[in-house]
């Protein structure tokens, strides 16, 4: 039988999901000692793990080369795509927020506002909801620099502890959306391997429940 292939977002979500798999009693030796390997097997469970960048997790799921993916809601909101979003894993919690220079009234004046971000779609949808057109400047690195340098009126970015904003004289103007890790499933896999996938999701849910109850 072909293993169920799961794409994990490299980094923190990968670590949190590995922890979850351990709670489920799965053998995570390969995952924990992966070195530079990108496809890892979980023996005796019929599972194979692929490590990928967040946006690529969506690409692999959409194209059906992976069955399940673990990816942040931030990536889902920005890239969208056709897949089933089936579970909120509750970890990787942070939020999207609009932020700007401390003490500056972002909404003052009538001119079009410029937003620096790595998330142009999330930004446009947020401001569209307010009936505001914005100019988006895409920044690849620390977007916090843009308002400080006078390139943007504000940023739409991920805020976790708020330290980055605080240490750079910026503050949250408004929350945009909460973020956490989600499980997504390829639409064809969901039909063809329904029983296996549902059983796996059920075991993931049980392990999360046990943790939440502090057992
Ligand atoms: C994110 C985000 C902020 C920072 C917020 O960047 O872009 O810069 O974390 O976290 P805080 O509220 O706890 O300070 P990340 O560290 O993920 O790196 P990135 O710039 O590569 O996205």
XYZ file of N, CA and C and ligand atoms in Angstrom:
667
model
N 0.845 -1.209 0.000
C 0.000 0.000 0.000
C 0.878 1.257 0.000
N 0.544 2.192 -0.841
C 1.276 3.454 -0.904
C 1.143 4.203 0.426
N 2.250 4.749 0.957
C 2.084 5.511 2.209
C 1.268 6.782 1.995
N 0.649 7.245 3.073
C 0.006 8.566 3.058
C 1.133 9.574 3.190
N 1.176 10.529 2.271
C 2.293 11.481 2.290
C 1.835 12.821 2.890
N 2.572 13.251 3.906
C 2.214 14.485 4.621
C 3.293 15.536 4.407
N 2.906 16.700 3.944
C 3.866 17.804 3.774
C 3.822 18.698 5.007
N 4.977 18.881 5.634
C 5.048 19.749 6.808
C 5.798 21.016 6.453
N 5.325 22.142 6.981
C 6.037 23.407 6.819
C 7.289 23.356 7.694
N 8.445 23.483 7.037
C 9.737 23.418 7.739
C 9.801 24.430 8.871
N 10.499 24.079 9.927
C 10.681 25.023 11.032
C 9.761 24.709 12.188
N 9.170 25.773 12.727
C 8.401 25.625 13.962
C 7.208 24.668 13.822
N 6.461 24.776 12.720
C 5.298 23.890 12.558
C 5.744 22.440 12.402
N 6.901 22.251 11.784
C 7.465 20.897 11.630
C 7.760 20.322 13.030
N 8.350 21.148 13.879
C 8.695 20.683 15.238
C 7.432 20.388 16.044
N 6.465 21.280 15.975
C 5.216 21.084 16.720
C 4.475 19.840 16.222
N 4.500 19.615 14.907
C 3.787 18.453 14.368
C 4.532 17.167 14.739
N 5.857 17.228 14.746
C 6.635 16.050 15.161
C 6.290 15.700 16.606
N 6.177 16.731 17.421
C 5.780 16.514 18.819
C 4.407 15.823 18.869
N 3.481 16.300 18.029
C 2.139 15.707 17.999
C 2.211 14.233 17.574
N 3.016 13.954 16.569
C 3.171 12.577 16.102
C 3.732 11.698 17.223
N 4.638 12.253 18.011
C 5.189 11.482 19.138
C 4.096 11.179 20.162
N 3.236 12.168 20.407
C 2.108 11.938 21.338
C 1.197 10.839 20.811
N 1.155 10.686 19.484
C 0.304 9.661 18.869
C 0.991 8.302 18.885
N 2.204 8.260 19.453
C 2.934 6.990 19.551
C 3.652 6.602 18.265
N 3.826 7.557 17.353
C 4.500 7.246 16.090
C 6.021 7.314 16.275
N 6.720 6.522 15.493
C 8.185 6.481 15.566
C 8.756 7.636 14.741
N 9.208 8.676 15.428
C 9.668 9.890 14.745
C 11.193 9.971 14.643
N 11.872 8.817 14.797
C 13.341 8.813 14.785
C 13.896 9.509 13.544
N 13.389 9.126 12.367
C 13.929 9.718 11.126
C 13.700 11.230 11.088
N 12.517 11.630 11.536
C 12.171 13.067 11.537
C 13.072 13.853 12.477
N 13.406 13.241 13.599
C 14.215 13.939 14.604
C 15.695 13.944 14.245
N 16.097 12.962 13.415
C 17.513 12.899 13.026
C 17.633 13.062 11.522
N 16.945 14.050 10.989
C 16.779 14.117 9.533
C 17.997 14.596 8.762
N 18.903 15.329 9.410
C 20.027 15.896 8.663
C 19.500 16.783 7.554
N 19.924 16.539 6.318
C 19.465 17.359 5.184
C 18.412 16.638 4.352
N 17.954 15.485 4.859
C 16.980 14.695 4.105
C 15.622 15.387 4.056
N 14.933 15.301 2.923
C 13.683 16.036 2.748
C 12.437 15.151 2.756
N 12.638 13.846 2.496
C 11.508 12.917 2.578
C 11.842 11.883 3.640
N 11.030 11.815 4.667
C 11.323 10.946 5.805
C 10.179 9.954 5.988
N 10.524 8.757 6.442
C 9.422 7.818 6.647
C 9.149 7.626 8.132
N 7.907 7.367 8.427
C 7.509 7.014 9.793
C 7.184 5.526 9.736
N 8.109 4.689 10.205
C 7.946 3.248 10.021
C 6.713 2.686 10.737
N 6.176 1.652 10.175
C 5.029 0.911 10.732
C 3.738 1.721 10.823
N 3.710 2.878 10.201
C 2.480 3.680 10.285
C 1.953 4.007 8.894
N 2.695 3.584 7.867
C 2.270 3.881 6.500
C 2.259 5.368 6.197
N 3.182 6.089 6.839
C 3.238 7.537 6.621
C 4.596 7.963 6.106
N 4.574 8.967 5.249
C 5.806 9.535 4.731
C 5.703 11.048 4.926
N 6.797 11.661 5.391
C 6.762 13.092 5.671
C 7.671 13.831 4.694
N 7.146 14.908 4.113
C 7.900 15.757 3.198
C 8.074 17.106 3.879
N 9.302 17.639 3.868
C 9.524 18.947 4.491
C 9.619 20.014 3.410
N 8.822 21.049 3.534
C 8.759 22.060 2.469
C 8.523 23.456 3.036
N 8.777 24.446 2.210
C 8.435 25.826 2.599
C 6.916 25.967 2.571
N 6.401 26.898 3.383
C 4.951 27.019 3.566
C 4.161 27.057 2.245
N 4.525 27.961 1.348
C 3.741 28.099 0.114
C 3.833 26.826 -0.731
N 4.964 26.129 -0.642
C 5.133 24.898 -1.414
C 4.266 23.758 -0.868
N 3.983 23.800 0.432
C 3.085 22.781 1.006
C 1.752 22.844 0.259
N 1.256 24.061 0.057
C -0.009 24.222 -0.672
C 0.125 23.706 -2.103
N 1.225 24.029 -2.774
C 1.448 23.572 -4.151
C 1.432 22.030 -4.222
N 2.113 21.386 -3.299
C 2.176 19.916 -3.320
C 0.808 19.284 -3.050
N 0.051 19.913 -2.151
C -1.289 19.384 -1.846
C -2.221 19.604 -3.046
N -2.214 20.800 -3.588
C -3.097 21.108 -4.727
C -2.822 20.190 -5.911
N -1.541 19.871 -6.116
C -1.174 19.039 -7.263
C -1.235 17.550 -6.972
N -1.612 17.211 -5.782
C -1.865 15.808 -5.453
C -0.624 14.954 -5.251
N 0.557 15.573 -5.093
C 1.747 14.753 -4.850
C 1.937 14.512 -3.347
N 1.193 15.244 -2.530
C 1.101 14.948 -1.101
C -0.381 14.895 -0.758
N -0.730 14.052 0.217
C -2.142 13.892 0.577
C -2.592 14.921 1.607
N -1.732 15.105 2.617
C -2.069 16.004 3.722
C -0.971 17.051 3.871
N -1.326 18.215 4.390
C -0.311 19.226 4.654
C -0.565 19.904 5.985
N 0.515 20.365 6.615
C 0.385 21.205 7.812
C 0.991 22.559 7.458
N 0.146 23.575 7.519
C 0.558 24.893 7.055
C -0.154 25.959 7.893
N 0.448 27.133 8.008
C -0.177 28.202 8.794
C -1.360 28.819 8.069
N -2.325 29.297 8.847
C -3.489 29.976 8.267
C -3.040 31.215 7.477
N -1.891 31.793 7.869
C -1.353 32.959 7.146
C -1.097 32.612 5.685
N -0.480 31.454 5.451
C -0.164 31.018 4.080
C -1.445 30.699 3.320
N -2.400 30.069 3.997
C -3.675 29.736 3.344
C -4.392 31.021 2.937
N -4.400 32.011 3.833
C -5.093 33.272 3.524
C -4.419 33.997 2.365
N -3.105 33.936 2.293
C -2.401 34.673 1.243
C -2.488 33.969 -0.110
N -2.300 32.649 -0.107
C -2.195 31.929 -1.387
C -3.503 31.268 -1.819
N -4.388 30.972 -0.883
C -5.639 30.289 -1.222
C -5.360 28.960 -1.904
N -6.270 28.532 -2.776
C -6.044 27.278 -3.491
C -7.204 26.337 -3.280
N -7.206 25.234 -4.035
C -8.320 24.311 -3.858
C -7.855 23.049 -3.151
N -8.293 22.940 -1.931
C -7.994 21.809 -1.038
C -9.002 21.904 0.094
N -9.062 20.872 0.928
C -9.925 20.951 2.107
C -9.091 21.382 3.305
N -9.589 22.365 4.035
C -8.935 22.736 5.302
C -9.741 22.034 6.382
N -9.116 21.015 7.030
C -9.938 20.131 7.860
C -9.730 20.261 9.364
N -8.591 20.810 9.781
C -8.385 20.840 11.231
C -7.515 22.024 11.655
N -7.888 22.603 12.793
C -7.065 23.642 13.426
C -6.251 22.931 14.494
N -4.936 22.914 14.336
C -4.096 22.172 15.286
C -3.851 22.960 16.577
N -4.174 24.228 16.550
C -4.088 25.015 17.793
C -2.691 25.512 18.127
N -1.669 24.957 17.494
C -0.328 25.491 17.755
C 0.085 26.447 16.626
N 1.272 27.054 16.790
C 1.705 28.059 15.809
C 0.820 29.287 15.864
N 0.330 29.572 17.064
C -0.600 30.697 17.201
C 0.093 32.061 17.128
N -0.435 32.940 16.300
C -0.009 34.328 16.242
C -1.145 35.078 15.524
N -0.895 36.245 15.002
C -1.985 36.961 14.329
C -1.417 37.867 13.248
N -2.282 38.177 12.295
C -1.970 39.213 11.328
C -2.423 40.517 11.957
N -1.590 41.554 11.843
C -2.031 42.857 12.345
C -1.556 43.954 11.413
N -2.318 45.044 11.446
C -1.895 46.280 10.793
C -1.131 47.060 11.859
N 0.083 47.499 11.518
C 0.876 48.253 12.491
C 1.469 49.485 11.835
N 1.811 50.430 12.659
C 2.420 51.661 12.147
C 3.261 52.307 13.226
N 3.805 53.478 12.891
C 4.662 54.172 13.852
C 3.849 54.595 15.080
N 4.439 54.376 16.223
C 3.769 54.667 17.489
C 3.311 56.127 17.542
N 2.064 56.313 17.957
C 1.547 57.669 18.149
C 1.099 58.376 16.876
N 1.263 57.724 15.722
C 0.844 58.362 14.463
C -0.553 57.852 14.100
N -1.471 58.792 13.766
C -2.824 58.385 13.383
C -2.812 57.901 11.934
N -2.860 56.580 11.790
C -2.769 55.957 10.466
C -3.863 56.455 9.528
N -5.070 56.647 10.063
C -6.218 56.982 9.219
C -6.343 58.486 8.923
N -5.434 59.285 9.479
C -5.514 60.731 9.244
C -5.257 61.057 7.770
N -5.904 62.080 7.268
C -5.685 62.518 5.885
C -6.490 61.706 4.892
N -6.532 62.196 3.649
C -7.381 61.560 2.633
C -6.600 60.784 1.584
N -5.303 60.953 1.574
C -4.503 60.315 0.522
C -4.511 58.790 0.622
N -4.194 58.150 -0.488
C -4.110 56.683 -0.509
C -2.967 56.235 0.408
N -3.225 55.215 1.208
C -2.200 54.740 2.144
C -1.309 53.687 1.467
N -0.054 53.704 1.869
C 0.888 52.698 1.356
C 1.169 51.684 2.455
N 1.019 50.421 2.093
C 1.240 49.331 3.044
C 2.403 48.468 2.562
N 3.379 48.264 3.438
C 4.481 47.352 3.120
C 4.152 45.993 3.730
N 4.349 44.949 2.961
C 3.962 43.622 3.457
C 4.557 42.494 2.624
N 4.563 41.305 3.221
C 4.869 40.082 2.466
C 3.557 39.431 2.059
N 2.435 40.060 2.467
C 1.114 39.453 2.255
C 0.188 40.423 1.521
N 0.458 40.693 0.234
C -0.369 41.657 -0.511
C -1.840 41.264 -0.585
N -2.146 40.001 -0.742
C -3.557 39.595 -0.851
C -4.301 39.803 0.466
N -3.674 39.380 1.552
C -4.291 39.570 2.873
C -4.525 41.067 3.108
N -3.544 41.881 2.746
C -3.650 43.332 2.963
C -4.798 43.915 2.143
N -4.861 43.547 0.859
C -5.908 44.114 -0.017
C -7.294 43.731 0.470
N -7.448 42.439 0.856
C -8.762 41.978 1.329
C -9.154 42.738 2.602
N -8.201 42.924 3.495
C -8.481 43.622 4.755
C -8.965 45.049 4.492
N -8.253 45.771 3.626
C -8.623 47.161 3.378
C -9.853 47.278 2.491
N -10.065 46.282 1.638
C -11.273 46.280 0.811
C -12.504 46.228 1.727
N -12.379 45.439 2.798
C -13.443 45.337 3.788
C -13.746 46.667 4.448
N -12.806 47.593 4.386
C -13.019 48.926 4.956
C -13.370 49.924 3.869
N -13.462 49.439 2.628
C -13.754 50.316 1.496
C -12.576 51.217 1.161
N -11.352 50.771 1.503
C -10.162 51.600 1.241
C -9.287 50.972 0.174
N -8.891 51.784 -0.811
C -7.885 51.323 -1.775
C -6.531 51.617 -1.167
N -5.595 50.705 -1.349
C -4.253 50.948 -0.818
C -3.222 50.674 -1.906
N -2.039 51.213 -1.686
C -0.906 50.871 -2.551
C -0.079 49.883 -1.747
N 0.254 48.760 -2.371
C 1.034 47.745 -1.660
C 2.477 47.758 -2.151
N 3.404 47.805 -1.199
C 4.825 47.634 -1.550
C 5.253 46.301 -0.974
N 5.714 45.428 -1.852
C 6.126 44.099 -1.388
C 7.559 44.140 -0.882
N 7.728 43.698 0.354
C 9.052 43.673 0.968
C 9.384 42.219 1.305
N 10.576 41.800 1.046
C 10.943 40.395 1.297
C 11.471 40.170 2.709
N 12.202 41.153 3.232
C 12.817 40.973 4.561
C 11.949 41.559 5.655
N 12.577 42.266 6.595
C 11.835 42.843 7.723
C 10.985 44.019 7.262
N 9.691 43.787 7.187
C 8.787 44.845 6.695
C 8.733 46.035 7.659
N 9.122 45.782 8.914
C 9.087 46.842 9.939
C 9.916 48.054 9.513
N 10.911 47.812 8.659
C 11.779 48.905 8.206
C 11.030 49.948 7.377
N 10.042 49.501 6.600
C 9.398 50.387 5.619
C 8.771 51.647 6.236
N 7.947 51.529 7.298
C 7.412 52.778 7.887
C 8.503 53.606 8.555
N 9.525 52.938 9.084
C 10.613 53.670 9.748
C 11.406 54.496 8.735
N 11.524 53.979 7.523
C 12.276 54.676 6.481
C 11.408 55.654 5.696
N 10.099 55.645 6.007
C 9.194 56.567 5.322
C 8.685 56.023 3.998
N 8.854 54.722 3.757
C 8.372 54.128 2.505
C 6.885 53.770 2.584
N 6.395 53.503 3.799
C 5.003 53.070 3.929
C 4.351 53.739 5.133
N 3.006 53.838 5.066
C 2.260 54.372 6.219
C 2.082 53.292 7.276
N 2.049 52.047 6.825
C 1.827 50.956 7.768
C 2.308 49.646 7.195
N 2.249 48.612 8.031
C 2.600 47.266 7.567
C 1.469 46.316 7.942
N 1.304 45.270 7.144
C 0.448 44.157 7.550
C 1.388 42.981 7.681
N 1.520 42.491 8.911
C 2.514 41.449 9.154
C 2.068 40.544 10.292
N 2.877 39.502 10.496
C 2.608 38.573 11.588
C 3.148 39.157 12.886
N 2.315 39.148 13.910
C 2.746 39.573 15.240
C 2.583 38.375 16.165
N 3.651 38.073 16.888
C 3.528 36.960 17.837
C 3.594 37.511 19.252
N 4.780 37.932 19.685
C 4.903 38.489 21.041
C 4.768 40.014 21.018
N 4.962 40.614 19.864
C 4.908 42.081 19.758
C 6.273 42.728 19.989
N 7.272 41.906 20.269
C 8.614 42.431 20.584
C 9.219 43.200 19.410
N 9.102 42.639 18.206
C 9.710 43.288 17.034
C 9.126 44.685 16.847
N 7.791 44.796 16.984
C 7.158 46.110 16.838
C 7.668 47.050 17.921
N 7.602 46.564 19.158
C 7.975 47.411 20.312
C 9.399 47.935 20.179
N 10.300 47.031 19.834
C 11.715 47.429 19.785
C 12.034 48.358 18.623
N 11.061 48.542 17.736
C 11.292 49.421 16.592
C 10.344 50.612 16.560
N 9.740 50.924 17.709
C 8.889 52.109 17.817
C 7.617 52.015 17.007
N 7.132 50.802 16.799
C 5.877 50.613 16.057
C 4.825 50.058 17.017
N 3.557 50.151 16.612
C 2.495 49.574 17.445
C 1.371 49.029 16.561
N 0.619 48.088 17.143
C -0.521 47.529 16.416
C -1.604 48.595 16.323
N -2.118 48.777 15.105
C -3.228 49.710 14.901
C -4.536 48.923 14.983
N -4.523 47.746 14.383
C -5.720 46.907 14.361
C -5.329 45.456 14.091
N -6.010 44.521 14.736
C -5.802 43.108 14.397
C -6.502 42.805 13.076
N -5.880 41.966 12.277
C -6.459 41.601 10.979
C -7.100 40.219 11.047
N -6.372 39.235 11.575
C -6.930 37.879 11.674
C -6.044 37.012 12.560
N -6.659 36.092 13.309
C -5.853 35.159 14.091
C -5.244 34.091 13.178
N -4.108 33.557 13.590
C -3.387 32.548 12.784
C -3.061 31.349 13.674
N -3.153 30.157 13.098
C -2.642 28.953 13.773
C -2.404 27.905 12.691
N -1.813 26.785 13.084
C -1.493 25.739 12.105
C -2.759 24.985 11.703
N -2.885 24.709 10.433
C -4.055 23.982 9.919
C -3.613 22.738 9.167
N -4.502 21.733 9.153
C -4.275 20.563 8.309
C -5.094 20.754 7.044
N -4.434 20.589 5.894
C -5.156 20.660 4.620
C -5.025 19.302 3.915
N -6.030 18.991 3.101
C -6.061 17.679 2.450
C -6.355 17.849 0.964
N -5.645 17.088 0.152
C -5.899 17.072 -1.288
C -7.312 16.540 -1.546
N -8.032 17.181 -2.477
C -9.440 16.836 -2.673
C -9.636 15.407 -3.190
N -8.716 14.939 -4.039
C -8.851 13.579 -4.578
C -8.503 12.550 -3.508
N -7.425 12.808 -2.753
C -7.036 11.894 -1.671
C -8.183 11.738 -0.685
N -8.867 12.853 -0.423
C -9.961 12.826 0.548
C -11.051 11.859 0.112
N -11.218 11.711 -1.217
C -12.222 10.767 -1.719
C -11.661 9.357 -1.750
N -10.446 9.207 -2.340
C -9.911 7.870 -2.598
C -9.365 7.180 -1.344
N -8.898 7.967 -0.384
C -8.294 7.370 0.819
C -8.987 7.870 2.076
N -10.265 8.070 1.942
C -11.089 8.676 3.000
C -10.895 8.018 4.368
N -11.014 6.676 4.398
C -10.967 5.974 5.685
C -9.622 6.168 6.377
N -8.524 6.005 5.602
C -7.182 6.158 6.189
C -6.961 7.577 6.694
N -7.388 8.540 5.865
C -7.161 9.942 6.236
C -8.004 10.318 7.449
N -9.252 9.858 7.454
C -10.106 10.194 8.602
C -9.586 9.563 9.882
N -9.066 8.352 9.759
C -8.522 7.690 10.952
C -7.301 8.460 11.473
N -6.447 8.895 10.560
C -5.269 9.668 10.957
C -5.686 10.990 11.625
N -6.655 11.677 11.013
C -7.119 12.949 11.576
C -7.715 12.734 12.963
N -8.427 11.631 13.102
C -9.048 11.314 14.381
C -7.976 11.109 15.457
N -6.906 10.380 15.088
C -5.828 10.138 16.065
C -5.104 11.445 16.408
N -4.969 12.318 15.429
C -4.342 13.625 15.699
C -5.199 14.414 16.680
N -6.494 14.382 16.444
C -7.436 15.111 17.296
C -7.393 14.581 18.733
N -7.353 13.249 18.843
C -7.304 12.634 20.181
C -6.051 13.062 20.939
N -4.901 13.055 20.239
C -3.636 13.432 20.878
C -3.686 14.897 21.322
N -4.304 15.747 20.502
C -4.423 17.167 20.869
C -5.340 17.337 22.076
N -6.438 16.577 22.098
C -7.396 16.638 23.217
C -6.723 16.255 24.520
N -5.923 15.175 24.475
C -5.229 14.711 25.677
C -4.308 15.810 26.190
N -3.606 16.442 25.268
C -2.678 17.506 25.651
C -3.440 18.669 26.277
N -4.587 19.044 25.662
C -5.362 20.178 26.178
C -5.920 19.906 27.561
N -6.169 18.607 27.826
C -6.693 18.257 29.166
C -5.552 18.084 30.149
N -4.307 18.236 29.647
C -3.136 18.146 30.510
C -2.838 16.746 30.996
N -3.264 15.732 30.202
C -3.018 14.344 30.620
C -1.653 13.899 30.147
C 7.878 37.389 11.987
C 7.202 38.698 11.604
C 7.769 39.679 12.571
C 8.086 38.835 13.790
C 7.036 39.048 14.828
O 9.092 37.302 11.349
O 7.468 39.032 10.255
O 8.925 40.293 12.058
O 8.060 37.467 13.398
O 7.290 38.328 16.012
P 7.209 39.033 17.441
O 5.875 39.725 17.519
O 7.294 37.882 18.406
O 8.347 39.974 17.564
P 9.939 35.960 11.406
O 10.774 35.941 12.640
O 9.028 34.788 11.220
O 10.914 36.104 10.193
P 10.646 36.553 8.706
O 10.996 38.017 8.697
O 11.574 35.722 7.913
O 9.194 36.312 8.375
